[in-house]
CSV table of C-alpha atoms and ligand atoms in Angstrom, one decimal:
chain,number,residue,atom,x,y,z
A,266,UNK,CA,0.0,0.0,0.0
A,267,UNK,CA,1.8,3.6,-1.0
A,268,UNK,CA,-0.8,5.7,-1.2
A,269,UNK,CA,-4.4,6.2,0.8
A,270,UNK,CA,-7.4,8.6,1.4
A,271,UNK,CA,-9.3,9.8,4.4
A,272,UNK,CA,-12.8,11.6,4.6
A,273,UNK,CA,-14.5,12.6,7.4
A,274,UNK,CA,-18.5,12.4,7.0
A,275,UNK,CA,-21.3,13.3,8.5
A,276,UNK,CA,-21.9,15.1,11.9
A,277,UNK,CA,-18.5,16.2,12.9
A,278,UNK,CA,-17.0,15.6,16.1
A,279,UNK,CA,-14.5,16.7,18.0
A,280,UNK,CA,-11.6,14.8,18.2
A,281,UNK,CA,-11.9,14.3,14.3
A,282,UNK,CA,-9.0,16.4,13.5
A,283,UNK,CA,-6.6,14.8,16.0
A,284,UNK,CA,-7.9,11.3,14.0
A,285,UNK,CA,-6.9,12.7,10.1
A,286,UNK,CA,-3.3,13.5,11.9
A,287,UNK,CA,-2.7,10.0,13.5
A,288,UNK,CA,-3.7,9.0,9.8
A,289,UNK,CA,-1.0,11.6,8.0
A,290,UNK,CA,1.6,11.1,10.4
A,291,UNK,CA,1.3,7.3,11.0
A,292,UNK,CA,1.1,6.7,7.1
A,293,UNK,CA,4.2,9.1,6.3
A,294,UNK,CA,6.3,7.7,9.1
A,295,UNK,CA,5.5,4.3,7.4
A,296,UNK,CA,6.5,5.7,3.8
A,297,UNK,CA,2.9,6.2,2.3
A,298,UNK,CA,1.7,8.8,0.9
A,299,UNK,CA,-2.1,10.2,2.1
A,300,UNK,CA,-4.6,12.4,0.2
A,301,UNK,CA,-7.4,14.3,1.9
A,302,UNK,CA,-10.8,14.1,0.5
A,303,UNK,CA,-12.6,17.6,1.7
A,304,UNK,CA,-16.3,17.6,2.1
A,305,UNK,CA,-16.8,13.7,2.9
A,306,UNK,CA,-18.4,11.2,0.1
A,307,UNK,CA,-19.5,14.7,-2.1
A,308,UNK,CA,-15.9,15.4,-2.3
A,309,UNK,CA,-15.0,12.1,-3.4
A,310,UNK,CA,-17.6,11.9,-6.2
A,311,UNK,CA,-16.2,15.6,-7.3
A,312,UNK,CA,-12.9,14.4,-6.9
A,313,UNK,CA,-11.8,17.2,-4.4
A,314,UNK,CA,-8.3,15.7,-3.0
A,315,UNK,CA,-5.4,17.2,-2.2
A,316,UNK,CA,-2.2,15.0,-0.7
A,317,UNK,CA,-1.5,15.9,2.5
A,318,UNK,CA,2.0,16.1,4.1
A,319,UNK,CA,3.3,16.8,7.7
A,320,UNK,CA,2.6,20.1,8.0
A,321,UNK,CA,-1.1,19.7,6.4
A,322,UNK,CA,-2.1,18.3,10.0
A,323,UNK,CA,0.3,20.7,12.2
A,324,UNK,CA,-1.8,23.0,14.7
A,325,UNK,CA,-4.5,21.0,14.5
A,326,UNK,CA,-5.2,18.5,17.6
A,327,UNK,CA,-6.5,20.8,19.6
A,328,UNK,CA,-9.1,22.2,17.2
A,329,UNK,CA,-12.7,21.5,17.0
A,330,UNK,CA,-14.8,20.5,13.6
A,331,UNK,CA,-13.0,18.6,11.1
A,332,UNK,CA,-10.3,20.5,8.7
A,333,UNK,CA,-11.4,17.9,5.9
A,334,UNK,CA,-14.8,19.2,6.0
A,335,UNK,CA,-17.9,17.3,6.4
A,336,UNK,CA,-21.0,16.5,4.3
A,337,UNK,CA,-24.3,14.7,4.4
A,338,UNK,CA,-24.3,12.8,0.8
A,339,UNK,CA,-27.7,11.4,-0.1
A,340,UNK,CA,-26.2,10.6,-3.3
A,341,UNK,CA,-23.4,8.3,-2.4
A,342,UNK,CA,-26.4,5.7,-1.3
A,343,UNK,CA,-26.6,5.1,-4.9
A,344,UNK,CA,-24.1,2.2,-6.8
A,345,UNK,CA,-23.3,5.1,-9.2
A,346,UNK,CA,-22.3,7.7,-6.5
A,347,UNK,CA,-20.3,4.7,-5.2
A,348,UNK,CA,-18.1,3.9,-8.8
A,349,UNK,CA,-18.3,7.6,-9.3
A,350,UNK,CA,-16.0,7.6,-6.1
A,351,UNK,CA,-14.2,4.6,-6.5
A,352,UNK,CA,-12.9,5.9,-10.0
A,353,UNK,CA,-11.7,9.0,-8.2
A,354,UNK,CA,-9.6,7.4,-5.6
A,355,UNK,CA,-8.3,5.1,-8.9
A,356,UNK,CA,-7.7,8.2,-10.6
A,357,UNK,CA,-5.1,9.4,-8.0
A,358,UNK,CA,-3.7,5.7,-7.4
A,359,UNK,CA,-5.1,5.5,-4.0
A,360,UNK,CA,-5.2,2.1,-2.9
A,361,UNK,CA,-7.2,2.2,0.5
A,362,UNK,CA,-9.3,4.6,2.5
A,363,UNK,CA,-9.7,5.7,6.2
A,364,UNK,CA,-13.6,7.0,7.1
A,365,UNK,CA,-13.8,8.6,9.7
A,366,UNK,CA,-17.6,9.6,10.8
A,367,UNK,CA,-21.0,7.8,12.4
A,368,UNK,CA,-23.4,4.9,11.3
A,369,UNK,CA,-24.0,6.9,7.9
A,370,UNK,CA,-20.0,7.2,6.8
A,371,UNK,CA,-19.8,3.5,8.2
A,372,UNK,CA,-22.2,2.2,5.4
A,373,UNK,CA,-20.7,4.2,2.8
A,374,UNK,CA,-17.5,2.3,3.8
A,375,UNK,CA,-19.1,-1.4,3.7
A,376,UNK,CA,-20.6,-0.5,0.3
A,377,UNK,CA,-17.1,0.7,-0.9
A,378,UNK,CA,-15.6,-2.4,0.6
A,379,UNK,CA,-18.4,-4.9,-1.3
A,380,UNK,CA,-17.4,-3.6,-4.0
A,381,UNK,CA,-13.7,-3.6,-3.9
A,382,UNK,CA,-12.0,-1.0,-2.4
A,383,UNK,CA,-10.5,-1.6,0.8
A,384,UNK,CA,-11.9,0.9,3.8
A,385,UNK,CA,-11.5,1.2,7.6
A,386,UNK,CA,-14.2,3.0,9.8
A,387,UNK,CA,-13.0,5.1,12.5
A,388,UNK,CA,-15.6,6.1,15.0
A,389,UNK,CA,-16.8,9.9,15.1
A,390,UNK,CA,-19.6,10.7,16.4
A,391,UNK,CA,-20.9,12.3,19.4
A,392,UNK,CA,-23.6,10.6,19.5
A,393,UNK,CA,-21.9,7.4,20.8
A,394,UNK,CA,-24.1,4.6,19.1
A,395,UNK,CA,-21.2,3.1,16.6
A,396,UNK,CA,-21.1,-1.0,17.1
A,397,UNK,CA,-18.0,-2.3,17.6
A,398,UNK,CA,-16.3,0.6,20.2
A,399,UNK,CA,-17.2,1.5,23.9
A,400,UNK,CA,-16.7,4.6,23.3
A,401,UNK,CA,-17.1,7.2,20.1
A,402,UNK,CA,-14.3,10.2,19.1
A,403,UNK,CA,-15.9,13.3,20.3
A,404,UNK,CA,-18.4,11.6,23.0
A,405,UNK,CA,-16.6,12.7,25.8
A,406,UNK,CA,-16.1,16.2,24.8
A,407,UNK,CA,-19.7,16.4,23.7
A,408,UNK,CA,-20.9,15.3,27.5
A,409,UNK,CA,-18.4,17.6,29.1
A,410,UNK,CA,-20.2,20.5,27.0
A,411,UNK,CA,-23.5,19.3,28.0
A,412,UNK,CA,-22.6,18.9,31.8
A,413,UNK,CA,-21.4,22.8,31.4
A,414,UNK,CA,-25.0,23.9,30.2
A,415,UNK,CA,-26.6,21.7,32.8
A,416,UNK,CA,-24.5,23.5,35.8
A,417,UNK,CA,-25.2,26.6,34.7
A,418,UNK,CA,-28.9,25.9,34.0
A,419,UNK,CA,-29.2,24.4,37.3
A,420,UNK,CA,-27.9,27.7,39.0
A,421,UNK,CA,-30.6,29.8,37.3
A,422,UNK,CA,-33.3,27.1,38.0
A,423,UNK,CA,-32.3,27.4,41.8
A,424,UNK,CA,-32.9,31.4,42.2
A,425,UNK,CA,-36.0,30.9,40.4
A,426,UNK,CA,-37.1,27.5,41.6
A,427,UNK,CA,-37.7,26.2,38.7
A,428,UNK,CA,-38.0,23.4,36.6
A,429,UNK,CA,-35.9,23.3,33.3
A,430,UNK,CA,-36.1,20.9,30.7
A,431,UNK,CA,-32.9,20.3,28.4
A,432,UNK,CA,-32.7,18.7,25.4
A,433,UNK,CA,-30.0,17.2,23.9
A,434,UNK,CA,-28.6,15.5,20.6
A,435,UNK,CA,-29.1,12.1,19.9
A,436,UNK,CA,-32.0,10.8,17.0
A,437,UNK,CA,-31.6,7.2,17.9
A,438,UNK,CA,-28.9,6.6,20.8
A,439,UNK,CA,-29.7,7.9,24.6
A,440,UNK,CA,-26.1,7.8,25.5
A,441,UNK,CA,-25.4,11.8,25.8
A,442,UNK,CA,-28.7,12.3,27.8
A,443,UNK,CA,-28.2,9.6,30.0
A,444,UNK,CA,-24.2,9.9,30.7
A,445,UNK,CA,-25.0,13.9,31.2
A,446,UNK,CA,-28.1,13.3,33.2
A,447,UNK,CA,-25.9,11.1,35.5
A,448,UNK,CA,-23.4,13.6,35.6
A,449,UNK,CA,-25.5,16.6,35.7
A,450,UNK,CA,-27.8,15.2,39.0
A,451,UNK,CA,-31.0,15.5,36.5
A,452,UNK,CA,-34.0,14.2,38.5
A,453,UNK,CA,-35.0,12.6,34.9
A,454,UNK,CA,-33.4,11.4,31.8
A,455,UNK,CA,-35.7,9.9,28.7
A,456,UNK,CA,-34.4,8.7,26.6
A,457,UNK,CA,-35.1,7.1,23.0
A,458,UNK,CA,-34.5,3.4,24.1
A,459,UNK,CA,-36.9,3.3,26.8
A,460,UNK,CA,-40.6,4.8,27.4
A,461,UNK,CA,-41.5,7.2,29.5
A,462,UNK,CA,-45.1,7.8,31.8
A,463,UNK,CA,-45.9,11.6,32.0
A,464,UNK,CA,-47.9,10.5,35.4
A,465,UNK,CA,-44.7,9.1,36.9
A,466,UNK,CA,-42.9,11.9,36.2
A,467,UNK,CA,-45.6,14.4,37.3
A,468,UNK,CA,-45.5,12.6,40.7
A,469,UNK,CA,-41.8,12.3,40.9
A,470,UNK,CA,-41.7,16.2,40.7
A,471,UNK,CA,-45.3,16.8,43.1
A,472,UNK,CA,-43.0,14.4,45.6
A,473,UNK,CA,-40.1,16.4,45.2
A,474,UNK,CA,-41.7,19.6,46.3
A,475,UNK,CA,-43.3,17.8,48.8
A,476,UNK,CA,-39.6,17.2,50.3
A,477,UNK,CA,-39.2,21.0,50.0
A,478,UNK,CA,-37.1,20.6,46.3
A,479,UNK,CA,-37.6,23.6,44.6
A,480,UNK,CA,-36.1,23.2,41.2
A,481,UNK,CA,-35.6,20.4,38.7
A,482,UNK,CA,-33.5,19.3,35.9
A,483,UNK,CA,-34.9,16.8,33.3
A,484,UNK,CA,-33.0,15.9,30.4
A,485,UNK,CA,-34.6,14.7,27.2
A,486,UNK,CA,-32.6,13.2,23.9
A,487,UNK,CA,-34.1,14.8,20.9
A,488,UNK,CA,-34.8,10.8,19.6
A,489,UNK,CA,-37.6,11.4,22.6
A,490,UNK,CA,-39.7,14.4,21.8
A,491,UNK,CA,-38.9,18.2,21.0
A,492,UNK,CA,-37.5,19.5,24.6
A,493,UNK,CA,-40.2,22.4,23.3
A,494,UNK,CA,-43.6,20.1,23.0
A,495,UNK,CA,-42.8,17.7,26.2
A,496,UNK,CA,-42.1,21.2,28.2
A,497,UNK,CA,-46.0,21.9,26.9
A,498,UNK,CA,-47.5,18.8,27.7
A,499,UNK,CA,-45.5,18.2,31.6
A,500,UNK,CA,-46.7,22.2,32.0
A,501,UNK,CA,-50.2,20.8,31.6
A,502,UNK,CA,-49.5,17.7,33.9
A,503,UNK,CA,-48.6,19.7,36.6
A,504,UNK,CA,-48.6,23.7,36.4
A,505,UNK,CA,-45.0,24.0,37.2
A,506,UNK,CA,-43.1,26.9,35.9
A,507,UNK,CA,-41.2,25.1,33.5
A,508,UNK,CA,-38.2,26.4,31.1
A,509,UNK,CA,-36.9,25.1,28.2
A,510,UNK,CA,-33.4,24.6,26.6
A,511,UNK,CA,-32.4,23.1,23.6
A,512,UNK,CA,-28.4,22.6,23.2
A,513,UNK,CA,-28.2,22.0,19.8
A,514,UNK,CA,-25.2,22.3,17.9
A,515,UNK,CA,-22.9,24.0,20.4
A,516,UNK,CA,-22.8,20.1,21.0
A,517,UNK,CA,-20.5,19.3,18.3
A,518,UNK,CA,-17.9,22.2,18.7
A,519,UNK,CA,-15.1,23.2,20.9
A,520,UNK,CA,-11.8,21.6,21.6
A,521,UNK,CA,-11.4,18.4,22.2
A,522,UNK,CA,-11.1,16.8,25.6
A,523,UNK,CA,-7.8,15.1,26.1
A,524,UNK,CA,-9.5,11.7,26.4
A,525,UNK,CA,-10.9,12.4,22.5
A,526,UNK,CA,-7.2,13.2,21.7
A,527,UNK,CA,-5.6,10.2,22.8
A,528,UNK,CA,-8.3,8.1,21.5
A,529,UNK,CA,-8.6,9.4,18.5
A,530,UNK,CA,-4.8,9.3,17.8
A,531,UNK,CA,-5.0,5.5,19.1
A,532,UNK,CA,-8.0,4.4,16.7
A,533,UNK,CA,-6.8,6.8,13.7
A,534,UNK,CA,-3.0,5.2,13.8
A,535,UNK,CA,-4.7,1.7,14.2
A,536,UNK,CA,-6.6,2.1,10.6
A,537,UNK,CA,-3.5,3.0,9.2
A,538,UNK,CA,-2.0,0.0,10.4
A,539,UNK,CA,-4.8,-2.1,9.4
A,540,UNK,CA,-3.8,-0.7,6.0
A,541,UNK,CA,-0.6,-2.0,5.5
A,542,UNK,CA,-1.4,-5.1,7.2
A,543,UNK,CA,-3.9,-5.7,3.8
A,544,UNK,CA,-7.0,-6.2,5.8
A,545,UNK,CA,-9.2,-3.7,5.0
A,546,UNK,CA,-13.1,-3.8,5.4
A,547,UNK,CA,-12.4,-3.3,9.0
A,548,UNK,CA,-13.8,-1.4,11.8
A,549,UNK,CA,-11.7,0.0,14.4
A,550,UNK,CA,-12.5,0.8,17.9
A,551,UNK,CA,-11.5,0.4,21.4
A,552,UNK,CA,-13.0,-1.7,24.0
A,553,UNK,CA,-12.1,-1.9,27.9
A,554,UNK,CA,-9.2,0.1,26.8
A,555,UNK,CA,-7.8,-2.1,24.1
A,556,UNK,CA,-7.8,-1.4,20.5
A,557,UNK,CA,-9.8,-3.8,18.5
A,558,UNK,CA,-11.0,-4.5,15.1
A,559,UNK,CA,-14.2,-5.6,13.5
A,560,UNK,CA,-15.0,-6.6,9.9
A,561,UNK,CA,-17.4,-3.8,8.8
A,562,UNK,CA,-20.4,-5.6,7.7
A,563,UNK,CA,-20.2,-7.7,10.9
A,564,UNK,CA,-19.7,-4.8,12.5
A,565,UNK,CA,-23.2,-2.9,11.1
A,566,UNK,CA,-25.6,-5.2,12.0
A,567,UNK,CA,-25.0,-5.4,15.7
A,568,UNK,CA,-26.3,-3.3,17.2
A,569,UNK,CA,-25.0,-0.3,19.6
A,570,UNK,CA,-26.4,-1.1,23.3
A,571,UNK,CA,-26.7,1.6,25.3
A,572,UNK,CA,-25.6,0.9,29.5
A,573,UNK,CA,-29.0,0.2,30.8
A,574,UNK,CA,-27.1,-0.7,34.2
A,575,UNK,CA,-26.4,3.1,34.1
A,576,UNK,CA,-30.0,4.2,33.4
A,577,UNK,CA,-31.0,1.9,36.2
A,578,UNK,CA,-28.6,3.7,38.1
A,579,UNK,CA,-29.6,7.6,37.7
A,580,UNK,CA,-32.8,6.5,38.7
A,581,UNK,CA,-32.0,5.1,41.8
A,582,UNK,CA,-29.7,7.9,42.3
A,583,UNK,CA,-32.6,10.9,41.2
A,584,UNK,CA,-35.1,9.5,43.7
B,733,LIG,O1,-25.1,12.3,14.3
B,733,LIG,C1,-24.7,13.4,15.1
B,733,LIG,C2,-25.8,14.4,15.3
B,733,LIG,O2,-25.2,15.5,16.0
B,733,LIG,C3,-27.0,13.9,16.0
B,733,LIG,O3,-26.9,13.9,17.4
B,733,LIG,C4,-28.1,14.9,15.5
B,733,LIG,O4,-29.3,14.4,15.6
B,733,LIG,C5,-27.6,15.2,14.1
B,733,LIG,O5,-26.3,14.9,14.0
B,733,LIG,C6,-27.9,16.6,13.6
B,733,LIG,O6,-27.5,16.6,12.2
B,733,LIG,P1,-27.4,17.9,11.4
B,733,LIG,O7,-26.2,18.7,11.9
B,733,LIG,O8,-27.2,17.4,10.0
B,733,LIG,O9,-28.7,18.7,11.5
């Protein structure tokens, strides 16, 4: 292998940036050459690569977003978007490629793989819900943004005694609003993997008071409902003086934590490595601190399993 790609796709994450330079610098201290591909699977069916040296990456670990760029690509679901993409990497006698991005980038990696062209998914997402790892590149920093919010929302909802509702990202995966709930003291967490009963939670809070607690903090993942429409609907349950606060994308910014760093520079070296080793179609990801590897189809049809054992926990905790 002399020559290989990376693309990071979908959400960004933090973290992502340290991941391309583990790439760069692992592949040039092992004689390859690497080309960027800016703007994820759209900038591989356009063709927009540039090769990348040692200074391409410098002054970039500590930086938020990803310096690649990043794209939502309906059209690289389609076979032609696919051999569209394949002929570009061809084109520049790249030989295998690094993705590094969520569930979306993952299947754009198997499909590249089925048909050919060795890839290896690296795990960026905040959302935490990639198969195959613990733990996702830019999770951590994502939470530690969240638990911020959540301390400084809680200050506010103290003076006023009030109860604030928070939402935060995740479509599918409950990991941010659980891990942050548990961080963050919230008296509730709902998330998308398990139902919730408005009258439980009405009488939680009525309790609550009861015990002289003024304020609360309930955090909802967006998978869930709007934070906006269940703020409506627990206002009607109960006539509390409720507050809303939706996170949004402040979630994916900022520098990453040193824990994304390190793992990102762990997993992004590893798919390197994989490289050379000739075993592409690989996942990479880390599990009770050791790298590992998956194939990629394997990989995609587990299924990520959020810690009930800590959900079961914040609620013992929250009581
Ligand atoms: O997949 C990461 C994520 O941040 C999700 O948590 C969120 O639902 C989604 O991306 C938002 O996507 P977009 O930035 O395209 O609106």
């Amino acid at each position: 292998m002399k020559k290989i790609g990376v693309l990071t796709s979908g959400g960004d994450s933090p973290g992502m940036n340290a991941a391309i330079r583990a790439v760069v610098r692992k592949a040039i201290y092992h004689d390859i050459e690497v080309y960027g591909i800016y703007g994820g699977y759209s900038g591989l069916i356009s063709g927009n690569i540039k090769k990348l040296e040692l200074g391409s990456v410098g002054d970039i670990i500590h930086r938020g977003g990803t310096m690649l760029h990043s794209a939502r690509c309906p059209e690289f679901k389609t076979k032609e978007g696919q051999q569209q993409g394949i002929s570009q990497l061809r084109a520049f006698g790249i030989e295998g490629l690094v993705v590094i991005g969520g569930d979306g980038s993952y299947r754009g990696a198997k499909a590249l793989t089925e048909q050919g062209f060795p890839c290896i998914g690296v795990p960026g997402t905040i959302d935490n819900d990639i198969p195959g790892t613990d733990v996702t590149i830019g999770f951590d920093t994502a939470l530690n943004t969240v638990i911020d919010a959540v301390d400084k929302i809680r200050d506010t909802a103290t003076s006023h005694e009030r109860t604030f509702i928070i939402e935060v990202m995740g479509r599918n995966a409950g990991d941010i609003a659980l891990s942050a709930g548990l961080a963050g003291g919230a008296e509730t967490i709902l998330i998308p993997e398990e139902n919730y009963d408005m009258n439980e939670i009405a009488e939680r809070l009525r309790k609550g008071q009861e015990r002289g607690k003024k304020h609360s903090i309930i955090i909802i993942a967006e998978g869930v409902s709007s934070g906006v429409e269940f703020g409506k609907q627990l206002k009607e349950a109960t006539n509390l003086d409720v507050r809303v606060s939706v996170l949004g994308h402040i979630q994916r910014g900022g520098s990453p934590s040193a824990s994304d760093r390190v793992l990102a520079s762990r997993l992004g070296a590893r798919a390197v490595e994989l490289l050379i080793e000739g075993r592409g179609g690989r996942t990479v990801g880390i599990e009770n601190n050791k790298l590992v590897d998956y194939d990629i189809i394997e990989a995609l049809d587990k299924q990520h399993k959020l810690d009930l054992e800590l959900y079961k926990l914040s609620k013992e905790l929250s009581i």
